[in-house]
mmCIF file of C-alpha atoms and ligand atoms in Angstrom:
data_model
loop_
_atom_site.group_PDB
_atom_site.id
_atom_site.type_symbol
_atom_site.label_atom_id
_atom_site.label_comp_id
_atom_site.label_asym_id
_atom_site.label_seq_id
_atom_site.Cartn_x
_atom_site.Cartn_y
_atom_site.Cartn_z
ATOM 1 C CA MET A 852 0.000 0.000 0.000
ATOM 2 C CA LEU A 853 1.500 3.353 -1.091
ATOM 3 C CA VAL A 854 0.743 6.377 1.086
ATOM 4 C CA LEU A 855 1.486 10.004 0.258
ATOM 5 C CA GLY A 856 2.284 11.948 3.445
ATOM 6 C CA ILE A 857 2.023 15.735 3.738
ATOM 7 C CA GLU A 858 3.458 17.802 6.597
ATOM 8 C CA SER A 859 3.103 21.579 6.965
ATOM 9 C CA SER A 860 2.525 22.146 10.681
ATOM 10 C CA CYS A 861 5.349 24.647 11.198
ATOM 11 C CA ASP A 862 8.152 25.815 8.899
ATOM 12 C CA GLU A 863 8.990 22.648 6.960
ATOM 13 C CA CYS A 864 6.987 22.021 3.803
ATOM 14 C CA SER A 865 7.303 18.299 3.252
ATOM 15 C CA ALA A 866 5.833 15.382 1.340
ATOM 16 C CA ALA A 867 6.834 11.741 1.061
ATOM 17 C CA VAL A 868 5.775 8.432 -0.411
ATOM 18 C CA VAL A 869 6.057 5.429 1.919
ATOM 19 C CA GLU A 870 5.052 1.828 1.237
ATOM 20 C CA ASN A 871 3.349 -0.266 3.927
ATOM 21 C CA GLY A 872 4.371 2.134 6.704
ATOM 22 C CA ALA A 873 8.008 1.090 6.364
ATOM 23 C CA VAL A 874 9.662 1.513 2.949
ATOM 24 C CA LEU A 875 10.637 5.068 2.029
ATOM 25 C CA HIS A 876 10.244 5.809 -1.693
ATOM 26 C CA SER A 877 10.778 9.548 -1.323
ATOM 27 C CA ASN A 878 10.931 12.247 1.351
ATOM 28 C CA VAL A 879 11.108 15.870 0.203
ATOM 29 C CA VAL A 880 11.681 18.422 2.984
ATOM 30 C CA ALA A 881 11.686 22.086 1.921
ATOM 31 C CA THR A 882 12.770 24.114 4.913
ATOM 32 C CA GLN A 883 11.890 27.768 5.445
ATOM 33 C CA ILE A 884 14.844 28.364 7.797
ATOM 34 C CA GLU A 885 16.434 31.033 5.576
ATOM 35 C CA ILE A 886 13.106 32.899 5.310
ATOM 36 C CA HIS A 887 12.609 33.095 9.083
ATOM 37 C CA LYS A 888 16.272 33.672 9.970
ATOM 38 C CA PRO A 889 16.055 37.501 9.948
ATOM 39 C CA TYR A 890 13.360 37.258 12.642
ATOM 40 C CA MET A 891 15.266 34.623 14.700
ATOM 41 C CA GLY A 892 12.065 32.592 14.927
ATOM 42 C CA VAL A 893 9.174 31.268 12.859
ATOM 43 C CA VAL A 894 6.733 34.007 11.797
ATOM 44 C CA PRO A 895 3.391 32.175 11.477
ATOM 45 C CA GLU A 896 1.907 34.427 8.795
ATOM 46 C CA ILE A 897 5.003 34.129 6.598
ATOM 47 C CA ALA A 898 5.164 30.359 7.193
ATOM 48 C CA SER A 899 1.634 29.750 5.964
ATOM 49 C CA ARG A 900 2.027 31.966 2.891
ATOM 50 C CA THR A 901 5.252 30.171 1.993
ATOM 51 C CA HIS A 902 3.517 26.792 2.326
ATOM 52 C CA VAL A 903 0.870 28.005 -0.140
ATOM 53 C CA GLU A 904 3.612 28.804 -2.657
ATOM 54 C CA TRP A 905 5.617 25.633 -2.156
ATOM 55 C CA ILE A 906 3.219 22.809 -1.462
ATOM 56 C CA ASN A 907 2.304 21.934 -5.017
ATOM 57 C CA GLY A 908 5.952 21.661 -6.074
ATOM 58 C CA VAL A 909 6.912 19.687 -2.965
ATOM 59 C CA VAL A 910 4.134 17.111 -3.452
ATOM 60 C CA LYS A 911 4.903 16.821 -7.172
ATOM 61 C CA LYS A 912 8.579 16.206 -6.399
ATOM 62 C CA ALA A 913 7.754 13.591 -3.754
ATOM 63 C CA LEU A 914 5.689 11.690 -6.345
ATOM 64 C CA SER A 915 8.319 11.995 -9.080
ATOM 65 C CA ASP A 916 11.239 11.103 -6.743
ATOM 66 C CA ALA A 917 9.275 7.951 -5.879
ATOM 67 C CA GLY A 918 8.817 7.248 -9.574
ATOM 68 C CA THR A 919 5.075 7.197 -9.120
ATOM 69 C CA HIS A 920 1.919 9.129 -9.857
ATOM 70 C CA LEU A 921 -1.167 10.102 -7.881
ATOM 71 C CA ASP A 922 -3.103 7.317 -9.663
ATOM 72 C CA LYS A 923 -0.861 4.701 -8.044
ATOM 73 C CA ILE A 924 -1.206 6.122 -4.520
ATOM 74 C CA ASP A 925 -3.606 4.239 -2.231
ATOM 75 C CA GLY A 926 -4.198 6.999 0.295
ATOM 76 C CA ILE A 927 -3.133 10.417 1.548
ATOM 77 C CA ALA A 928 -2.027 11.221 5.096
ATOM 78 C CA VAL A 929 -1.680 14.764 6.431
ATOM 79 C CA THR A 930 -0.897 16.490 9.730
ATOM 80 C CA ASN A 931 -3.876 18.414 11.112
ATOM 81 C CA ARG A 932 -2.766 18.874 14.746
ATOM 82 C CA PRO A 933 -0.991 20.351 16.688
ATOM 83 C CA GLY A 934 0.844 23.236 15.043
ATOM 84 C CA LEU A 935 0.412 26.694 13.567
ATOM 85 C CA THR A 936 -3.195 27.069 12.397
ATOM 86 C CA GLY A 937 -2.443 28.797 9.081
ATOM 87 C CA SER A 938 0.353 26.374 8.225
ATOM 88 C CA LEU A 939 -1.733 23.310 9.096
ATOM 89 C CA LEU A 940 -4.622 24.604 6.974
ATOM 90 C CA VAL A 941 -2.423 24.694 3.874
ATOM 91 C CA GLY A 942 -1.416 21.029 4.091
ATOM 92 C CA LEU A 943 -4.862 19.868 5.157
ATOM 93 C CA SER A 944 -6.672 21.784 2.409
ATOM 94 C CA PHE A 945 -4.209 20.545 -0.191
ATOM 95 C CA ALA A 946 -4.692 16.937 0.957
ATOM 96 C CA LYS A 947 -8.464 17.346 0.884
ATOM 97 C CA GLY A 948 -8.298 18.740 -2.652
ATOM 98 C CA LEU A 949 -6.151 15.825 -3.807
ATOM 99 C CA SER A 950 -8.466 13.360 -2.107
ATOM 100 C CA PHE A 951 -11.598 14.893 -3.590
ATOM 101 C CA ALA A 952 -10.147 15.091 -7.085
ATOM 102 C CA SER A 953 -8.631 11.607 -7.103
ATOM 103 C CA GLY A 954 -11.193 9.746 -5.055
ATOM 104 C CA LYS A 955 -8.417 8.413 -2.779
ATOM 105 C CA PRO A 956 -9.071 8.285 0.973
ATOM 106 C CA PHE A 957 -7.274 10.690 3.269
ATOM 107 C CA ILE A 958 -6.485 10.576 6.958
ATOM 108 C CA ALA A 959 -5.683 13.579 9.188
ATOM 109 C CA LEU A 960 -3.091 12.796 11.843
ATOM 110 C CA ASP A 961 -1.487 13.929 15.068
ATOM 111 C CA HIS A 962 2.050 15.259 14.536
ATOM 112 C CA ILE A 963 3.156 13.966 17.949
ATOM 113 C CA PHE A 964 2.283 10.345 17.160
ATOM 114 C CA ALA A 965 4.069 10.798 13.835
ATOM 115 C CA HIS A 966 7.344 11.972 15.469
ATOM 116 C CA ILE A 967 7.318 8.892 17.691
ATOM 117 C CA TYR A 968 6.561 6.731 14.632
ATOM 118 C CA ALA A 969 9.634 8.055 12.740
ATOM 119 C CA ALA A 970 12.037 5.481 14.239
ATOM 120 C CA HIS A 971 9.690 2.701 13.048
ATOM 121 C CA LEU A 972 10.460 3.671 9.444
ATOM 122 C CA GLU A 973 13.994 2.343 9.888
ATOM 123 C CA ASN A 974 13.661 -0.318 12.593
ATOM 124 C CA THR A 975 11.340 -3.090 13.654
ATOM 125 C CA ILE A 976 10.308 -1.987 17.135
ATOM 126 C CA SER A 977 7.916 -3.874 19.402
ATOM 127 C CA TYR A 978 5.444 -2.120 21.673
ATOM 128 C CA PRO A 979 5.312 -1.112 24.463
ATOM 129 C CA TYR A 980 8.240 1.188 25.087
ATOM 130 C CA ILE A 981 9.186 4.524 26.621
ATOM 131 C CA GLY A 982 8.892 7.309 24.050
ATOM 132 C CA LEU A 983 10.794 10.574 24.315
ATOM 133 C CA LEU A 984 9.476 13.301 22.043
ATOM 134 C CA VAL A 985 11.624 16.413 22.127
ATOM 135 C CA SER A 986 11.126 19.213 19.630
ATOM 136 C CA GLY A 987 10.748 22.958 19.354
ATOM 137 C CA GLY A 988 7.179 22.750 20.605
ATOM 138 C CA HIS A 989 6.982 19.599 22.726
ATOM 139 C CA THR A 990 8.775 17.692 25.461
ATOM 140 C CA ILE A 991 7.007 14.452 26.325
ATOM 141 C CA ILE A 992 8.038 11.277 28.132
ATOM 142 C CA ALA A 993 5.388 8.599 27.624
ATOM 143 C CA ILE A 994 4.554 4.920 27.536
ATOM 144 C CA ILE A 995 3.812 4.081 23.913
ATOM 145 C CA ARG A 996 1.636 0.980 23.566
ATOM 146 C CA GLY A 997 0.701 1.287 19.906
ATOM 147 C CA TYR A 998 0.871 3.720 16.995
ATOM 148 C CA GLU A 999 -1.916 5.811 18.534
ATOM 149 C CA ASP A 1000 -1.664 4.809 22.168
ATOM 150 C CA MET A 1001 0.368 7.236 24.223
ATOM 151 C CA GLN A 1002 0.188 7.537 27.993
ATOM 152 C CA ILE A 1003 2.036 10.628 29.101
ATOM 153 C CA LEU A 1004 4.273 10.276 32.152
ATOM 154 C CA GLY A 1005 6.022 13.632 32.053
ATOM 155 C CA THR A 1006 6.062 16.859 30.106
ATOM 156 C CA THR A 1007 7.672 20.244 30.438
ATOM 157 C CA ILE A 1008 5.883 22.566 32.800
ATOM 158 C CA ASP A 1009 7.027 25.595 30.790
ATOM 159 C CA ASP A 1010 9.294 25.861 27.715
ATOM 160 C CA ALA A 1011 9.900 22.972 25.336
ATOM 161 C CA CYS A 1012 13.434 21.591 25.224
ATOM 162 C CA GLY A 1013 14.160 22.778 21.648
ATOM 163 C CA GLU A 1014 12.662 26.159 22.492
ATOM 164 C CA ALA A 1015 15.231 26.535 25.310
ATOM 165 C CA PHE A 1016 18.064 25.751 22.865
ATOM 166 C CA ASP A 1017 16.672 28.322 20.433
ATOM 167 C CA LYS A 1018 16.227 31.018 23.096
ATOM 168 C CA VAL A 1019 19.717 30.595 24.568
ATOM 169 C CA ALA A 1020 21.230 30.725 21.068
ATOM 170 C CA LYS A 1021 19.190 33.808 20.266
ATOM 171 C CA TYR A 1022 20.259 35.618 23.436
ATOM 172 C CA TYR A 1023 23.958 34.962 22.794
ATOM 173 C CA ASN A 1024 23.566 35.732 19.089
ATOM 174 C CA LEU A 1025 24.837 32.300 18.101
ATOM 175 C CA GLY A 1026 22.498 31.948 15.128
ATOM 176 C CA TYR A 1027 19.193 30.399 14.101
ATOM 177 C CA PRO A 1028 17.873 27.796 14.652
ATOM 178 C CA GLY A 1029 19.752 27.346 17.884
ATOM 179 C CA GLY A 1030 19.646 23.607 18.531
ATOM 180 C CA VAL A 1031 22.061 22.426 15.912
ATOM 181 C CA ILE A 1032 24.378 25.422 16.485
ATOM 182 C CA ILE A 1033 24.597 24.783 20.231
ATOM 183 C CA ASP A 1034 25.189 21.095 19.514
ATOM 184 C CA ARG A 1035 28.087 22.000 17.193
ATOM 185 C CA LEU A 1036 29.605 24.636 19.528
ATOM 186 C CA SER A 1037 29.364 22.264 22.486
ATOM 187 C CA ALA A 1038 31.768 19.862 20.816
ATOM 188 C CA LYS A 1039 34.485 22.505 21.344
ATOM 189 C CA GLY A 1040 33.429 23.515 24.860
ATOM 190 C CA ASP A 1041 33.887 22.169 28.368
ATOM 191 C CA PRO A 1042 30.528 21.142 29.926
ATOM 192 C CA GLU A 1043 32.015 21.507 33.406
ATOM 193 C CA SER A 1044 32.509 25.286 32.968
ATOM 194 C CA PHE A 1045 29.163 26.039 34.581
ATOM 195 C CA SER A 1046 27.075 23.888 36.926
ATOM 196 C CA PHE A 1047 23.496 24.698 36.037
ATOM 197 C CA PRO A 1048 21.008 23.081 38.417
ATOM 198 C CA ASP A 1049 18.430 20.411 37.682
ATOM 199 C CA PRO A 1050 15.099 21.991 38.693
ATOM 200 C CA SER A 1051 13.483 20.321 41.668
ATOM 201 C CA LEU A 1052 9.812 20.155 40.777
ATOM 202 C CA HIS A 1053 6.964 18.552 42.686
ATOM 203 C CA LYS A 1054 8.818 15.285 42.493
ATOM 204 C CA GLY A 1055 6.320 13.232 44.465
ATOM 205 C CA GLU A 1056 3.433 14.005 42.151
ATOM 206 C CA HIS A 1057 5.115 14.448 38.802
ATOM 207 C CA PRO A 1058 8.542 12.822 38.975
ATOM 208 C CA TYR A 1059 8.976 12.715 35.185
ATOM 209 C CA ASP A 1060 8.236 16.393 34.471
ATOM 210 C CA VAL A 1061 10.952 18.783 33.351
ATOM 211 C CA SER A 1062 11.277 22.553 33.336
ATOM 212 C CA TYR A 1063 13.426 24.734 31.113
ATOM 213 C CA SER A 1064 12.525 28.251 32.108
ATOM 214 C CA GLY A 1065 14.762 28.208 35.214
ATOM 215 C CA LEU A 1066 17.686 26.804 33.239
ATOM 216 C CA LYS A 1067 17.159 29.420 30.547
ATOM 217 C CA THR A 1068 17.161 32.195 33.163
ATOM 218 C CA ALA A 1069 20.298 30.761 34.789
ATOM 219 C CA VAL A 1070 22.139 30.649 31.450
ATOM 220 C CA ILE A 1071 20.999 34.095 30.374
ATOM 221 C CA ASN A 1072 20.826 36.142 33.586
ATOM 222 C CA GLN A 1073 22.731 34.304 36.287
ATOM 223 C CA LEU A 1074 25.804 33.051 34.497
ATOM 224 C CA ASP A 1075 28.240 34.210 37.219
ATOM 225 C CA GLN A 1076 26.321 32.400 39.918
ATOM 226 C CA PHE A 1077 26.893 29.010 38.281
ATOM 227 C CA HIS A 1078 30.387 29.638 36.923
ATOM 228 C CA ASN A 1079 33.154 27.233 37.942
ATOM 229 C CA LYS A 1080 36.475 28.972 38.591
ATOM 230 C CA GLY A 1081 39.259 28.357 36.134
ATOM 231 C CA HIS A 1082 36.929 28.041 33.140
ATOM 232 C CA GLU A 1083 36.544 30.737 30.528
ATOM 233 C CA LYS A 1084 33.106 32.180 29.773
ATOM 234 C CA THR A 1085 33.316 31.400 26.058
ATOM 235 C CA PRO A 1086 30.261 30.692 23.869
ATOM 236 C CA GLU A 1087 31.562 27.124 23.493
ATOM 237 C CA ASN A 1088 31.738 26.608 27.262
ATOM 238 C CA ILE A 1089 28.323 28.202 27.847
ATOM 239 C CA ALA A 1090 26.808 26.067 25.074
ATOM 240 C CA ALA A 1091 28.362 22.832 26.344
ATOM 241 C CA SER A 1092 27.306 23.441 29.958
ATOM 242 C CA PHE A 1093 23.775 24.444 28.952
ATOM 243 C CA GLN A 1094 23.439 21.444 26.641
ATOM 244 C CA LYS A 1095 24.611 19.090 29.381
ATOM 245 C CA ALA A 1096 22.077 20.464 31.882
ATOM 246 C CA ALA A 1097 19.205 20.460 29.351
ATOM 247 C CA ILE A 1098 19.856 16.904 28.187
ATOM 248 C CA ASP A 1099 20.909 15.331 31.515
ATOM 249 C CA MET A 1100 17.564 16.455 32.915
ATOM 250 C CA LEU A 1101 15.746 14.482 30.204
ATOM 251 C CA VAL A 1102 17.934 11.407 30.332
ATOM 252 C CA LYS A 1103 17.530 11.149 34.094
ATOM 253 C CA ARG A 1104 13.698 11.230 33.779
ATOM 254 C CA VAL A 1105 13.635 8.820 30.844
ATOM 255 C CA LYS A 1106 15.808 6.346 32.726
ATOM 256 C CA LYS A 1107 13.591 6.593 35.808
ATOM 257 C CA ALA A 1108 10.460 6.147 33.669
ATOM 258 C CA ALA A 1109 11.917 3.049 32.014
ATOM 259 C CA ILE A 1110 12.971 1.522 35.320
ATOM 260 C CA ASP A 1111 9.679 2.332 37.084
ATOM 261 C CA THR A 1112 7.561 0.880 34.264
ATOM 262 C CA GLY A 1113 9.838 -2.079 33.573
ATOM 263 C CA MET A 1114 10.326 -1.073 29.924
ATOM 264 C CA LYS A 1115 13.501 -2.180 28.213
ATOM 265 C CA THR A 1116 13.113 -0.122 25.032
ATOM 266 C CA ILE A 1117 13.429 3.642 24.569
ATOM 267 C CA VAL A 1118 12.435 5.394 21.338
ATOM 268 C CA THR A 1119 13.134 9.053 20.576
ATOM 269 C CA GLY A 1120 11.662 11.484 18.069
ATOM 270 C CA GLY A 1121 11.524 15.206 17.242
ATOM 271 C CA GLY A 1122 14.124 17.779 16.232
ATOM 272 C CA VAL A 1123 16.093 17.572 19.498
ATOM 273 C CA ALA A 1124 16.434 13.793 19.035
ATOM 274 C CA ALA A 1125 19.158 14.804 16.552
ATOM 275 C CA ASN A 1126 21.252 16.157 19.432
ATOM 276 C CA SER A 1127 24.556 14.320 19.564
ATOM 277 C CA TYR A 1128 24.923 14.520 23.349
ATOM 278 C CA LEU A 1129 21.384 13.157 23.879
ATOM 279 C CA ARG A 1130 22.052 10.263 21.512
ATOM 280 C CA LYS A 1131 25.352 9.486 23.210
ATOM 281 C CA SER A 1132 23.906 9.695 26.730
ATOM 282 C CA LEU A 1133 20.984 7.407 25.896
ATOM 283 C CA SER A 1134 23.265 4.899 24.186
ATOM 284 C CA GLN A 1135 25.295 4.688 27.395
ATOM 285 C CA LEU A 1136 22.302 3.635 29.514
ATOM 286 C CA GLU A 1137 22.896 0.036 30.446
ATOM 287 C CA GLY A 1138 20.179 -2.566 30.011
ATOM 288 C CA PHE A 1139 18.069 -0.692 27.453
ATOM 289 C CA THR A 1140 17.709 -0.801 23.689
ATOM 290 C CA VAL A 1141 17.494 2.726 22.290
ATOM 291 C CA TYR A 1142 16.133 3.648 18.854
ATOM 292 C CA ASN A 1143 16.724 7.133 17.467
ATOM 293 C CA PRO A 1144 15.462 8.169 14.036
ATOM 294 C CA SER A 1145 18.245 8.984 11.573
ATOM 295 C CA LEU A 1146 18.984 12.724 11.507
ATOM 296 C CA LYS A 1147 16.805 13.411 8.449
ATOM 297 C CA LEU A 1148 13.780 11.867 10.184
ATOM 298 C CA CYS A 1149 14.167 13.701 13.525
ATOM 299 C CA GLY A 1150 12.817 17.055 12.372
ATOM 300 C CA ASP A 1151 9.455 17.552 10.695
ATOM 301 C CA ASN A 1152 9.033 15.400 7.592
ATOM 302 C CA GLY A 1153 6.331 13.877 5.420
ATOM 303 C CA ALA A 1154 7.698 10.332 5.726
ATOM 304 C CA MET A 1155 6.655 9.978 9.363
ATOM 305 C CA ILE A 1156 3.148 11.143 8.388
ATOM 306 C CA ALA A 1157 2.907 8.691 5.486
ATOM 307 C CA GLY A 1158 4.269 5.887 7.687
ATOM 308 C CA LEU A 1159 1.789 6.498 10.469
ATOM 309 C CA GLY A 1160 -1.066 7.073 8.017
ATOM 310 C CA TYR A 1161 -0.654 3.580 6.595
ATOM 311 C CA HIS A 1162 -1.807 2.001 9.865
ATOM 312 C CA TYR A 1163 -5.108 3.868 9.749
ATOM 313 C CA LEU A 1164 -5.734 3.580 6.009
ATOM 314 C CA LYS A 1165 -5.039 -0.156 5.861
ATOM 315 C CA ASN A 1166 -7.813 -0.614 8.426
ATOM 316 C CA GLY A 1167 -10.178 1.503 6.345
ATOM 317 C CA ILE A 1168 -10.019 4.443 8.771
ATOM 318 C CA LYS A 1169 -10.288 7.758 6.936
ATOM 319 C CA SER A 1170 -11.192 11.376 7.675
ATOM 320 C CA PRO A 1171 -14.224 13.229 6.317
ATOM 321 C CA LEU A 1172 -13.795 16.264 4.043
ATOM 322 C CA SER A 1173 -15.206 18.379 6.897
ATOM 323 C CA THR A 1174 -12.040 17.733 8.973
ATOM 324 C CA THR A 1175 -10.375 20.868 10.323
ATOM 325 C CA VAL A 1176 -7.114 21.693 12.106
ATOM 326 C CA SER A 1177 -6.297 22.130 15.781
ATOM 327 C CA PRO A 1178 -3.366 24.071 17.201
ATOM 328 C CA ARG A 1179 -3.542 22.161 20.464
ATOM 329 C CA VAL A 1180 -2.000 18.958 21.734
ATOM 330 C CA SER A 1181 -4.610 16.218 22.116
ATOM 331 C CA GLY A 1182 -5.746 15.370 25.613
ATOM 332 C CA PHE A 1183 -3.555 12.320 26.074
ATOM 333 C CA ARG A 1184 -3.977 10.247 29.213
ATOM 334 C CA LYS A 1185 -1.795 11.384 32.073
ATOM 335 C CA THR A 1186 -2.689 8.785 34.646
ATOM 336 C CA TYR A 1187 0.413 6.729 35.385
ATOM 337 C CA PRO A 1188 0.908 4.943 37.744
HETATM 338 O O1 LIG B 2304 10.656 18.545 15.336
HETATM 339 P P1 LIG B 2304 11.089 19.896 14.869
HETATM 340 O O2 LIG B 2304 11.724 20.007 13.522
HETATM 341 O O3 LIG B 2304 9.890 20.899 14.882
HETATM 342 C C1 LIG B 2304 8.918 20.922 15.879
HETATM 343 O O4 LIG B 2304 7.954 20.100 15.783
HETATM 344 O O5 LIG B 2304 9.122 21.726 16.828
HETATM 345 O O6 LIG B 2304 12.091 20.452 15.996
HETATM 346 C C2 LIG B 2304 12.754 21.672 15.874
HETATM 347 C C3 LIG B 2304 13.560 21.910 17.132
HETATM 348 C C4 LIG B 2304 14.196 23.299 17.190
HETATM 349 O O7 LIG B 2304 13.962 23.848 18.475
HETATM 350 C C5 LIG B 2304 15.674 23.033 16.968
HETATM 351 O O8 LIG B 2304 16.530 23.992 17.548
HETATM 352 C C6 LIG B 2304 15.826 21.682 17.611
HETATM 353 O O9 LIG B 2304 14.653 20.979 17.211
HETATM 354 N N1 LIG B 2304 17.028 20.951 17.159
HETATM 355 C C7 LIG B 2304 18.042 20.579 17.979
HETATM 356 C C8 LIG B 2304 19.013 19.955 17.173
HETATM 357 N N2 LIG B 2304 18.554 19.952 15.870
HETATM 358 C C9 LIG B 2304 17.330 20.564 15.899
HETATM 359 N N3 LIG B 2304 18.198 20.748 19.308
HETATM 360 C C10 LIG B 2304 19.335 20.271 19.861
HETATM 361 N N4 LIG B 2304 20.325 19.679 19.146
HETATM 362 C C11 LIG B 2304 20.192 19.483 17.811
HETATM 363 N N5 LIG B 2304 21.174 18.872 17.121
HETATM 364 ZN ZN1 LIG B 2305 7.689 18.440 14.892
#
């Protein structure tokens, strides 16, 4: 079964063709990074207008890269939640148009499930497992029992992890988007230059939650307070120390979640899953099998949408043409233990 996946929830305009939820035939990702760079952040209005311009070409290229045609596609999958409303509407409306014109079924999907599904495109992974979704908009530690069964254990109580990377990079004028730049700078810095604290939250009630606003404030406004003597205050040292604190916080919670639930498998997804220190730290956890998507499947992409969409479409589940978008994260269960 061939599924065309369309993703336009933020600033990547992407389409892909995936067979049976597992075999990638194409994955075109047109990023708007250069367009938003002057503003050091995604400008929603500009993002949606750019999607309108690009989406036809991106979908056409995904079909031609796959050596196929709309006639040969069995179904269309598209992100309709969560994300920027205007951006989501472009992808959803385009998918609806294609579906109406071609008579092929379409399914509207949750971007968060799709990020977690990304690692399944390259590996055979059995459920259940601990999922770690870390992106510019989300930070979620959850038990994943199936492609649409997520039980949230912990989330951020304020900023998302990627957002903290972006804000620190913006403050120190390191460039945009910040995550990959901080990752690169950190390789040349000493993570012991500053000792930023791990926030102590309401541990009894929500032991898997994280918080980034305190860390961000410490890095931006209270640098001296956490400085270790004998280390220079270089951008590399600040980046490496910040990255260590931001990632250690996650790894600690993920490890605890896996131990507490008895899970032996950990699966990551989202833009921050590309972080080299996160990947290294998780790989060093003893007794667990860790799956990270390859770098090209960490950030937003159509392949994860097409892959996830297959599981609905093969069971005859489709969305009506009256489907709309939602900027909000679905009300996942948050009931463990
Ligand atoms: O999944 P994604 O492409 O979009 C959202 O759904 O948010 O994630 C983008 C986020 C940005 O905050 C970006 O700075 C971060 O992922 N990111 C990274 C790295 N590469 C991208 N953060 C840390 N290290 C990286 N190597
Ligand atoms: Zn995303």
